Short mmCIF file of C-alpha atoms in Angstrom, two decimals:
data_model
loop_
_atom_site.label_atom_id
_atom_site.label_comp_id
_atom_site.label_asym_id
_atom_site.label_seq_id
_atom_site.Cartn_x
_atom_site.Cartn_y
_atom_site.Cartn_z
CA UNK A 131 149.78 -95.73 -40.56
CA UNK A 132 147.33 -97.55 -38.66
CA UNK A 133 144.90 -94.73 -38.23
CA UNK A 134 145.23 -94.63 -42.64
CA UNK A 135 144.50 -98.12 -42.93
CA UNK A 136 141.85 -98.20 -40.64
CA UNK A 137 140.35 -94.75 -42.84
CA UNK A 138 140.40 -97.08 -46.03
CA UNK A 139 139.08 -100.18 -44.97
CA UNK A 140 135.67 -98.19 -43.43
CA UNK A 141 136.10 -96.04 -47.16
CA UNK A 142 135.76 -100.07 -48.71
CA UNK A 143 133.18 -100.63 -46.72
CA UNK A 144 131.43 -98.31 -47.46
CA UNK A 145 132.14 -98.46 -51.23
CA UNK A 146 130.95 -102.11 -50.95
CA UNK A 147 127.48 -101.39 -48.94
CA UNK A 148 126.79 -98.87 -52.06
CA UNK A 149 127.51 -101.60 -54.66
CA UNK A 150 125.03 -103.35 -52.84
CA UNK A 151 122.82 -101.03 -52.75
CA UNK A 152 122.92 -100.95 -56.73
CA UNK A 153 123.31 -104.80 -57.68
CA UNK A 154 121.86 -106.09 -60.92
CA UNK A 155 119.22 -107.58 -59.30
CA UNK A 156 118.62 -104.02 -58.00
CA UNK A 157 118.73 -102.22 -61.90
CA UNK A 158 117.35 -104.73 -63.60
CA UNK A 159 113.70 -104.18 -61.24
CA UNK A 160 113.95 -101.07 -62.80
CA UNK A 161 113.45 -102.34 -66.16
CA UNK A 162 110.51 -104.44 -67.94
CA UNK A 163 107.07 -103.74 -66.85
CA UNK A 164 105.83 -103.29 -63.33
CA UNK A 165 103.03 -103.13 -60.44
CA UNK A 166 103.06 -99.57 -58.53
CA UNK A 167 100.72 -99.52 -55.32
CA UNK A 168 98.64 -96.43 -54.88
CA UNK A 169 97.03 -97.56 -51.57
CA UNK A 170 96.72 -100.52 -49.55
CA UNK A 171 94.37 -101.85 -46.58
CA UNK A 172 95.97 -104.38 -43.95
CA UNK A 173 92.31 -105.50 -43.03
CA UNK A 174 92.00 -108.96 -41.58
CA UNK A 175 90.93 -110.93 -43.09
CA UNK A 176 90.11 -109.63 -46.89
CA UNK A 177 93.57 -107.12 -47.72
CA UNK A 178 92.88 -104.82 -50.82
CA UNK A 179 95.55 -102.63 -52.70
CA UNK A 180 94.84 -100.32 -55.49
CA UNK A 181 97.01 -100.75 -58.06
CA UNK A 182 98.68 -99.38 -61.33
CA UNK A 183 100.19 -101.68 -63.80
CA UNK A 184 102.61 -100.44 -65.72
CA UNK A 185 104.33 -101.59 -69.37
CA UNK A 186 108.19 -101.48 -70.50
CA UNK A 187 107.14 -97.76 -71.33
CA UNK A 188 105.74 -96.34 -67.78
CA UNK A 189 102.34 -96.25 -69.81
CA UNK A 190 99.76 -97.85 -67.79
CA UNK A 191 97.89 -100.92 -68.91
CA UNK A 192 94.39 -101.51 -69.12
CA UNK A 193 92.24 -104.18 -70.23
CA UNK A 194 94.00 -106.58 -67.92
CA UNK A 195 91.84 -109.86 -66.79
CA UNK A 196 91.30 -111.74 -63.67
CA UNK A 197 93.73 -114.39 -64.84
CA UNK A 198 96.81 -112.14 -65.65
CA UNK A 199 97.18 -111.53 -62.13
CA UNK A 200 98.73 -113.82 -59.45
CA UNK A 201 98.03 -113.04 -55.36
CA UNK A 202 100.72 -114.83 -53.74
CA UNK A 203 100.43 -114.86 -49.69
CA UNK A 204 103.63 -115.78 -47.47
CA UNK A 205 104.83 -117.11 -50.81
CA UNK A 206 102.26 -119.47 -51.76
CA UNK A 207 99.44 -118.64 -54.43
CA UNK A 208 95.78 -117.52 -53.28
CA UNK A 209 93.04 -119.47 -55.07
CA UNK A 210 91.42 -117.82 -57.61
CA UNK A 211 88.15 -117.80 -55.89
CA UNK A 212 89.32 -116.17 -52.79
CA UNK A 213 90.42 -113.09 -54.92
CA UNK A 214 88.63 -109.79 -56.52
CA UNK A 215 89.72 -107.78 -59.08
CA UNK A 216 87.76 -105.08 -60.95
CA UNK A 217 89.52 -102.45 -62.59
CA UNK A 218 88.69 -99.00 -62.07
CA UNK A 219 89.14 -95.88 -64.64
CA UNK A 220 90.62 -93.51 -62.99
CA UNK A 221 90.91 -90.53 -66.11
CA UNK A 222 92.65 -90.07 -69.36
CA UNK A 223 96.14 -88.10 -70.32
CA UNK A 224 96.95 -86.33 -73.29
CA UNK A 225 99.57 -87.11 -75.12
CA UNK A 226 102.55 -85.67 -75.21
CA UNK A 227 103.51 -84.09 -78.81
CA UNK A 228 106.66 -82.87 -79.96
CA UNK A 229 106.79 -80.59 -83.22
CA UNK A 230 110.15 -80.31 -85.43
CA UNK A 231 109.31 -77.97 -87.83
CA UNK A 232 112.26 -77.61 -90.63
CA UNK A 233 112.56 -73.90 -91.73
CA UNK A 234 115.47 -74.17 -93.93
CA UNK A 235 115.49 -71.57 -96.86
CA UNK A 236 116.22 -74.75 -99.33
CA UNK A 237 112.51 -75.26 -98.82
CA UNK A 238 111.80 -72.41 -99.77
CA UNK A 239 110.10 -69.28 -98.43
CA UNK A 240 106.08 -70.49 -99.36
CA UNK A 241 106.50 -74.26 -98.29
CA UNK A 242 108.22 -72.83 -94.86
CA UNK A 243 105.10 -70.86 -94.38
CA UNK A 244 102.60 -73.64 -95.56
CA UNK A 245 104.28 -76.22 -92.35
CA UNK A 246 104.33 -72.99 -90.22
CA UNK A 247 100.61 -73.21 -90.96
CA UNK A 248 100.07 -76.32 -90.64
CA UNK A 249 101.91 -76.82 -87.53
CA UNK A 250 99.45 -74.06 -85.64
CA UNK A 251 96.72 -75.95 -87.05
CA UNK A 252 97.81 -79.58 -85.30
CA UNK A 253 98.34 -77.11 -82.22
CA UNK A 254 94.66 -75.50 -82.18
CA UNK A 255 93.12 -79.24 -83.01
CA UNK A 256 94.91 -80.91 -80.00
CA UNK A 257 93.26 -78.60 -77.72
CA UNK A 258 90.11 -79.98 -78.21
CA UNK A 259 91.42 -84.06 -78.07
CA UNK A 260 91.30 -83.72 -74.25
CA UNK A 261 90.00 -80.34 -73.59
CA UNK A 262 90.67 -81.00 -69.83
CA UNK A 263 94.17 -82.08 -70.10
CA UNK A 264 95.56 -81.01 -73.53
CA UNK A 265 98.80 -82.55 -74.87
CA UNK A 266 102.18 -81.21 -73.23
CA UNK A 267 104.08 -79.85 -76.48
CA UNK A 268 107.56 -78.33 -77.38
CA UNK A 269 108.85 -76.84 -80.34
CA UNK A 270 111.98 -78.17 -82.64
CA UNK A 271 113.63 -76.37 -85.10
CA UNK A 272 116.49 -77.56 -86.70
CA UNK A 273 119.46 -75.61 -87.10
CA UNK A 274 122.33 -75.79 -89.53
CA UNK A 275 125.04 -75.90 -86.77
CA UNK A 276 126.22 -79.34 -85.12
CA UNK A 277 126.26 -78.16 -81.72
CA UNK A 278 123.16 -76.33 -81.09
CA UNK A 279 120.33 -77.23 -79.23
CA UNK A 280 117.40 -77.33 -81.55
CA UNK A 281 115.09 -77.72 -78.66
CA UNK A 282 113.58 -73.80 -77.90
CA UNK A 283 114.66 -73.39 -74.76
CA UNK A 284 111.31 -71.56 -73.35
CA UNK A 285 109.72 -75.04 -73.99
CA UNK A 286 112.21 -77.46 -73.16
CA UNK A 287 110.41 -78.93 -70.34
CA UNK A 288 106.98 -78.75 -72.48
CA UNK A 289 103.95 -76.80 -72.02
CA UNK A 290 100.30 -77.51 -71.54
CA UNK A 291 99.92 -73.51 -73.08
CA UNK A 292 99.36 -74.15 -77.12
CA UNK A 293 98.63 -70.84 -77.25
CA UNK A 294 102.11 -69.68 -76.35
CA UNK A 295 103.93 -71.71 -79.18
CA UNK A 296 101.75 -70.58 -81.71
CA UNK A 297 102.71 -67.12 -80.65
CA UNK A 298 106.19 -68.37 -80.78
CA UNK A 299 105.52 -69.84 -83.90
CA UNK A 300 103.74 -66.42 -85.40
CA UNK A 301 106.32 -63.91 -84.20
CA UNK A 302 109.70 -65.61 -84.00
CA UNK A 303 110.21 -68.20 -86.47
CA UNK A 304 112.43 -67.18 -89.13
CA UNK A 305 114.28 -69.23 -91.88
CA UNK A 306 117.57 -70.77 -91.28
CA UNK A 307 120.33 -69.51 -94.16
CA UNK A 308 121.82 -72.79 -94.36
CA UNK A 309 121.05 -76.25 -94.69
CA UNK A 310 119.42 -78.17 -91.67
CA UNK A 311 120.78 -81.11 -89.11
CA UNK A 312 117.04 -82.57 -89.72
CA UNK A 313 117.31 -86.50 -88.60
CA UNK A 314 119.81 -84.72 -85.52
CA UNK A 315 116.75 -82.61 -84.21
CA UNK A 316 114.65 -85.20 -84.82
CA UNK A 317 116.70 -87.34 -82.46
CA UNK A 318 116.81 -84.61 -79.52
CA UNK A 319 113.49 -84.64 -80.26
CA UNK A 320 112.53 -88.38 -79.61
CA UNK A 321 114.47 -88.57 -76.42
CA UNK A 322 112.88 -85.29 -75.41
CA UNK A 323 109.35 -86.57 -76.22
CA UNK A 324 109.96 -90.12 -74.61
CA UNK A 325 111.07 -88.73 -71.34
CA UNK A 326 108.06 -86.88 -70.69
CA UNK A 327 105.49 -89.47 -72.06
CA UNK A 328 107.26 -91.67 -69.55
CA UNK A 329 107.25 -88.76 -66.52
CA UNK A 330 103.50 -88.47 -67.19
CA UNK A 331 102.48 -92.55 -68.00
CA UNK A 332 101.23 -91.56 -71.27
CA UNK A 333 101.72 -91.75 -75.03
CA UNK A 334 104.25 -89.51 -77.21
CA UNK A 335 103.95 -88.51 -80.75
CA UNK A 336 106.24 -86.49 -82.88
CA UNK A 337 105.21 -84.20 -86.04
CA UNK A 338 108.23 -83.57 -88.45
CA UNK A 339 107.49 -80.75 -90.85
CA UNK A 340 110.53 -80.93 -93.76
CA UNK A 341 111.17 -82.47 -97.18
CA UNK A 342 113.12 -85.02 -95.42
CA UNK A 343 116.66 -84.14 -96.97
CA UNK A 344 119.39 -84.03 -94.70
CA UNK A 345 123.03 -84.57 -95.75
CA UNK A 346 124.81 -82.82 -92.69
CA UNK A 347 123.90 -84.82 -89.85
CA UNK A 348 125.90 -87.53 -87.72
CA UNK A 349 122.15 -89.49 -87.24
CA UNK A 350 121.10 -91.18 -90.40
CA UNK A 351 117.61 -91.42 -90.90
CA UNK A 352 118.60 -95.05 -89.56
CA UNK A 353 119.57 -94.55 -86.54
CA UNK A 354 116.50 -92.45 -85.59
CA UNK A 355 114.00 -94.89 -87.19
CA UNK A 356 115.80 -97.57 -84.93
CA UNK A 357 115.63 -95.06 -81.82
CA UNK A 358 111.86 -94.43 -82.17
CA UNK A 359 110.55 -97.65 -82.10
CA UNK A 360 112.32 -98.82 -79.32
CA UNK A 361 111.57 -95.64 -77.50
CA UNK A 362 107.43 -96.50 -79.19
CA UNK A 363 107.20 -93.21 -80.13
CA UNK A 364 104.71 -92.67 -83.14
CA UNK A 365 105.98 -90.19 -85.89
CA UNK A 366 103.77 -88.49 -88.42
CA UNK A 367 105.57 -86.81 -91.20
CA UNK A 368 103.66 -83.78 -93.28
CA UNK A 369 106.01 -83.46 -96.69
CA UNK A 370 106.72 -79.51 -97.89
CA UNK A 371 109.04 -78.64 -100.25
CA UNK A 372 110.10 -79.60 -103.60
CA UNK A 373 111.58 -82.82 -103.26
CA UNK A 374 110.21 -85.01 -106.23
CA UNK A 375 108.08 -87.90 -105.45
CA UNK A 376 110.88 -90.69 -105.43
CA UNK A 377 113.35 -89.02 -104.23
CA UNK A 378 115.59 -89.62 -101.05
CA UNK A 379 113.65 -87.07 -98.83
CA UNK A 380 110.07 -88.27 -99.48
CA UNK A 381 111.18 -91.94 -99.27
CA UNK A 382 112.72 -91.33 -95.75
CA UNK A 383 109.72 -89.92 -94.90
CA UNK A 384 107.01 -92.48 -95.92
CA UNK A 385 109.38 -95.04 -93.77
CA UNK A 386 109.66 -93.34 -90.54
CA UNK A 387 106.22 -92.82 -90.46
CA UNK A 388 104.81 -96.10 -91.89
CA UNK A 389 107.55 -98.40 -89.39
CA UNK A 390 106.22 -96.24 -86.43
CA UNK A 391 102.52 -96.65 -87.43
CA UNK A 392 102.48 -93.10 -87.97
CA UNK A 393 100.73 -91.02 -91.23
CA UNK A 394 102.09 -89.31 -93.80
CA UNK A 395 100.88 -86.22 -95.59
CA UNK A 396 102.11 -84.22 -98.37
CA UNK A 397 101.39 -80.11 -98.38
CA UNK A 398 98.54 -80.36 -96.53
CA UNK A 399 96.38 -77.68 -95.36
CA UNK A 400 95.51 -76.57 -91.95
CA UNK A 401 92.11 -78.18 -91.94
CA UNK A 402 93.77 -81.68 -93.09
CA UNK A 403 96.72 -81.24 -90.97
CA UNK A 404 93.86 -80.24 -88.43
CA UNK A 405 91.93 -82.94 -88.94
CA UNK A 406 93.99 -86.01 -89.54
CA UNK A 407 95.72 -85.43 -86.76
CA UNK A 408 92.56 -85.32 -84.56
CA UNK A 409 91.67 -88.95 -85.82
CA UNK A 410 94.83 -90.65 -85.37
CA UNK A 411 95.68 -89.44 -81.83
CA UNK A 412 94.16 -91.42 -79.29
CA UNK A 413 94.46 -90.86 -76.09
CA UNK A 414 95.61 -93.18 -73.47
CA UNK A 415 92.66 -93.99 -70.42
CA UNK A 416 94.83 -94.46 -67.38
CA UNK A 417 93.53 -97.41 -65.60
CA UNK A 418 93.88 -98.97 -62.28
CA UNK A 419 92.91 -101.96 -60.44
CA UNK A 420 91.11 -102.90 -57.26
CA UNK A 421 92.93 -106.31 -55.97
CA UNK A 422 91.17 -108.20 -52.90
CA UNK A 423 91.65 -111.26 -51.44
CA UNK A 424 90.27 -113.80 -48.60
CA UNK A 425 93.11 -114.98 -46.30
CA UNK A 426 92.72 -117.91 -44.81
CA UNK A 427 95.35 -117.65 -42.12
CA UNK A 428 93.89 -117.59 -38.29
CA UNK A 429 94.13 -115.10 -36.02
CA UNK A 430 97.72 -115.69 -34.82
CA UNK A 431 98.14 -111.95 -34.19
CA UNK A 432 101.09 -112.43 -36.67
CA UNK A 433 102.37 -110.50 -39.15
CA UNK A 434 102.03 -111.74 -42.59
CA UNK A 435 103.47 -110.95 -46.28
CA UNK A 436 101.50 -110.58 -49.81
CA UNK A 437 102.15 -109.43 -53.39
CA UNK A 438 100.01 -109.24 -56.66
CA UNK A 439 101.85 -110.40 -59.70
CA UNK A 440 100.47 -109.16 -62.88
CA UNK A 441 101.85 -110.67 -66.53
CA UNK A 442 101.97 -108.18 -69.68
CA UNK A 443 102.99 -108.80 -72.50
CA UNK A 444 104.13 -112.30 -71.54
CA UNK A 445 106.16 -111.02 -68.84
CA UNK A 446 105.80 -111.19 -65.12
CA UNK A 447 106.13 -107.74 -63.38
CA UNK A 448 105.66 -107.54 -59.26
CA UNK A 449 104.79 -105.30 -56.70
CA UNK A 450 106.28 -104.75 -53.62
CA UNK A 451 105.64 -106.49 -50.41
CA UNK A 452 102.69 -105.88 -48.53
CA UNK A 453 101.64 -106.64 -45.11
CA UNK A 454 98.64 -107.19 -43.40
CA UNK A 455 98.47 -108.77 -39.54
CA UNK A 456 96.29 -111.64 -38.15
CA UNK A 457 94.69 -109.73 -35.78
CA UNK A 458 90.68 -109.60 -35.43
CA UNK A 459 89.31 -106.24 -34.88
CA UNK A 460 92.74 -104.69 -35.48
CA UNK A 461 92.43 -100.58 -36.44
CA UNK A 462 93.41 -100.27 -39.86
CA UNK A 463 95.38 -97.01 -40.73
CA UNK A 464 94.60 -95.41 -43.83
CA UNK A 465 95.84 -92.17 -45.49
CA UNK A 466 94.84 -88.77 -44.79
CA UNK A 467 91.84 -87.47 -46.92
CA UNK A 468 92.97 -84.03 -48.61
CA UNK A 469 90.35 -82.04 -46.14
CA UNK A 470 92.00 -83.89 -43.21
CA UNK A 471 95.24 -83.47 -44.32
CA UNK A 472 94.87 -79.73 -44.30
CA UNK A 473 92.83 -79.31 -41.63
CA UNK A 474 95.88 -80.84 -39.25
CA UNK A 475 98.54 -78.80 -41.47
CA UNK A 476 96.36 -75.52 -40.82
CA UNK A 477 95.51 -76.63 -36.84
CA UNK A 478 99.33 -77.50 -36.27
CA UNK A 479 100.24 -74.22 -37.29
CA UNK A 480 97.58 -72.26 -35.55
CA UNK A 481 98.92 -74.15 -32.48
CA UNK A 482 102.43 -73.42 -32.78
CA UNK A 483 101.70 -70.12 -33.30
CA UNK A 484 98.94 -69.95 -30.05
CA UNK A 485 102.24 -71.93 -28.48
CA UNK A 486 104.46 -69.11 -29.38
CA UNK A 487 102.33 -66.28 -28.05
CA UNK A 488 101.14 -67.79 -24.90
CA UNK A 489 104.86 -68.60 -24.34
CA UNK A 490 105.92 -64.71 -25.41
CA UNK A 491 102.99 -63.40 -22.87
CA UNK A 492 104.28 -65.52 -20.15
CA UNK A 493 107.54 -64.35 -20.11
CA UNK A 494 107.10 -60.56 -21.05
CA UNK A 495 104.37 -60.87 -17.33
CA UNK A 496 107.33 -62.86 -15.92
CA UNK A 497 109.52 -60.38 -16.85
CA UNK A 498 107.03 -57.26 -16.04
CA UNK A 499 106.92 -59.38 -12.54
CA UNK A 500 110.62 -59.32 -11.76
CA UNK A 501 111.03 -55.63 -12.68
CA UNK A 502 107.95 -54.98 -10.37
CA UNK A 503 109.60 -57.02 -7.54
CA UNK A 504 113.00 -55.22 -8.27
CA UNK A 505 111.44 -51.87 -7.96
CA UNK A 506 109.13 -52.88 -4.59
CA UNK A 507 112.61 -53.82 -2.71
CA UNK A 508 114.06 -50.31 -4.08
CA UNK A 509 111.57 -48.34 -2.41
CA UNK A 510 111.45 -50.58 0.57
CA UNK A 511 115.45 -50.31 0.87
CA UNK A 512 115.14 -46.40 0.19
CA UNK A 513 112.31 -46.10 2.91
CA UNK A 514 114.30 -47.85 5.31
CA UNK A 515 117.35 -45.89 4.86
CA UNK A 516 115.13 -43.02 4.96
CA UNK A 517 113.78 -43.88 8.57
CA UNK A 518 117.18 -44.69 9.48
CA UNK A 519 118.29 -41.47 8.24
CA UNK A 520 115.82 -39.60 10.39
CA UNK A 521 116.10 -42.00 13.67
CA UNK A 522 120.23 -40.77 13.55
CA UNK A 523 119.23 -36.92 13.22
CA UNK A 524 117.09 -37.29 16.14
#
């Protein structure tokens, strides 16, 4: 009984460590915007990071000014004239695009193949908006069944390869028999969109292709307006179909493109679908920034503490504790170029292997050496016994 209790209480201890390990304080730093540190210098006396700031979104921010930041040293504020910023470009990201494409036969067979057009035309244009890092892109097609994934799954973690949706879209689409789950694709397809943006710090957009009618699914237009702009994901709608003008379709439309500053087209072509598309898709510059400081501590060969604070959007957002010690002349350790860094991956494993064949020589001529030993005292003992053999017959 004593052995149990003495099990659970290190099980609660345990339990508790864990909930420590996960406090609010803890989830909440996940939250808001945020500071990420690429590299830092301990130098005495003038520390420097290099810096990312980040919004609410994981998109990085740029534009920032000398006075939105904050260098606070063992707690206390740096002067402003003691510190250097200048931020530094460091490339651009495409954006990451997400194409629901409704092929229901109540469009009809001519409008489905007009947004089938029109859809490879926004695909061949956003090649060219950052021809060195073209927009990651996946494919949603609405289905007329609640529980399927309208996702296709050979995209469903995106593709930088435009060229292999197209084909998708030239040799596999087909129409649906039924009614579509529109606004519930459209949903999986927000989420979907927003997740990546945020794995790659960049912008997402969303292209829905449809008439905009919808009377099977769970998400009302609503809900997925209300999704999108807190997940600030743009949404451009291109209208097919024969929906009139005022009706409930083209009116849903208009507003969850207009409330997510997104465009709206009606049967357009592949050079307008081309086109517009090309001038309302920015994309984001990733920027980063160059922070510097004089301390004015002495040389107490101590260890000190700093952090940059940055405010966005009228909120604070930190970054983690650095440290630097008060040490003149101290080495400063910095990171591995590339080239170094494989030079001492290949030369570690050209030694280990020169390790492990000096080794495997040594003991195949130890071995060689004991067998040429053993066979030295076998003729020695066989001579003798020979001699002795022929001293007794004498």
């Amino acid at each position: 009984m004593i052995r149990s209790f003495g099990h659970i209480s290190r099980i609660i201890r345990l339990v508790l460590l864990l909930g420590l390990l996960t406090t609010p304080a803890t989830l909440l730093a996940r939250d808001g915007p945020r500071i990420e540190v690429i590299e830092s210098s301990n130098a005495f006396s003038s520390p420097s990071a290099l810096i990312e700031v980040l919004n609410e979104q994981g998109q990085p921010v740029s534009d920032l000014r000398p006075e939105h930041f904050t260098i606070l040293q063992n707690g206390q504020p740096v002067a402003p004239d003691r510190v250097v910023i200048a931020e530094e470009q460091t490339g651009s990201r495409g954006p990451v695009l997400g194409i629901v494409l409704d092929a229901s036969q109540l469009l009809g067979a001519a409008e489905v193949e007009a947004a089938r057009q029109a859809a490879i035309g926004l695909l061949e244009s956003g090649t060219g908006i950052n021809p060195d890092d073209p927009q990651l892109v996946s494919l949603f097609l609405p289905t007329g069944d609640g529980t399927q994934v309208s996702q296709i799954t050979e995209f469903a973690d995106f593709t930088h390869d435009h060229n292999a949706v197209i084909n998708y879209l030239n040799t596999q689409l087909t129409l649906q028999p039924r009614a579509t789950r529109l606004y519930a694709a459209v949903s999986e397809a927000v989420d979907a969109v927003a997740e990546q943006a945020n794995e790659q710090g960049t912008t997402g957009s969303l292209v829905v292709l449809s008439d905009g009618r919808d009377d099977l699914s769970r998400e009302s237009y609503e809900s997925v307006l209300s999704l999108a702009r807190d997940q600030s994901i743009t949404i451009h709608t291109y209208r097919f179909g024969f929906d009139p003008e005022d009706g409930d379709g083209a009116a849903r439309l208009i507003e969850l493109s207009q409330a997510t500053d997104g465009m709206t087209l009606v049967r357009p072509t592949v050079d307008e679908a081309s086109a517009s598309y090309r001038e309302n898709v920015q994309v984001p510059s990733s920027s980063a920034y160059r922070v510097q400081f004089a301390s004015d501590v002495p040389a107490d060969e101590q260890t000190h503490r700093w952090q940059i604070l940055a405010v966005v959007d009228g909120v604070e957002a930190s970054s983690q504790q650095l440290l630097f010690q008060a040490i003149v002349n101290a080495m400063t350790l910095r990171p591995l170029g590339e080239v170094l860094q494989d030079y001492f991956l290949r030369a570690g494993l050209a030694a280990l292997v020169v390790s492990g064949l000096i080794t495997l020589g040594l003991a195949l001529w130890q071995r060689r050496g004991r067998e040429d030993s053993r066979r030295l005292r076998s003729g020695s003992l066989s001579h003798a016994a020979t001699v002795k053999r022929g001293g007794q017959r004498s």
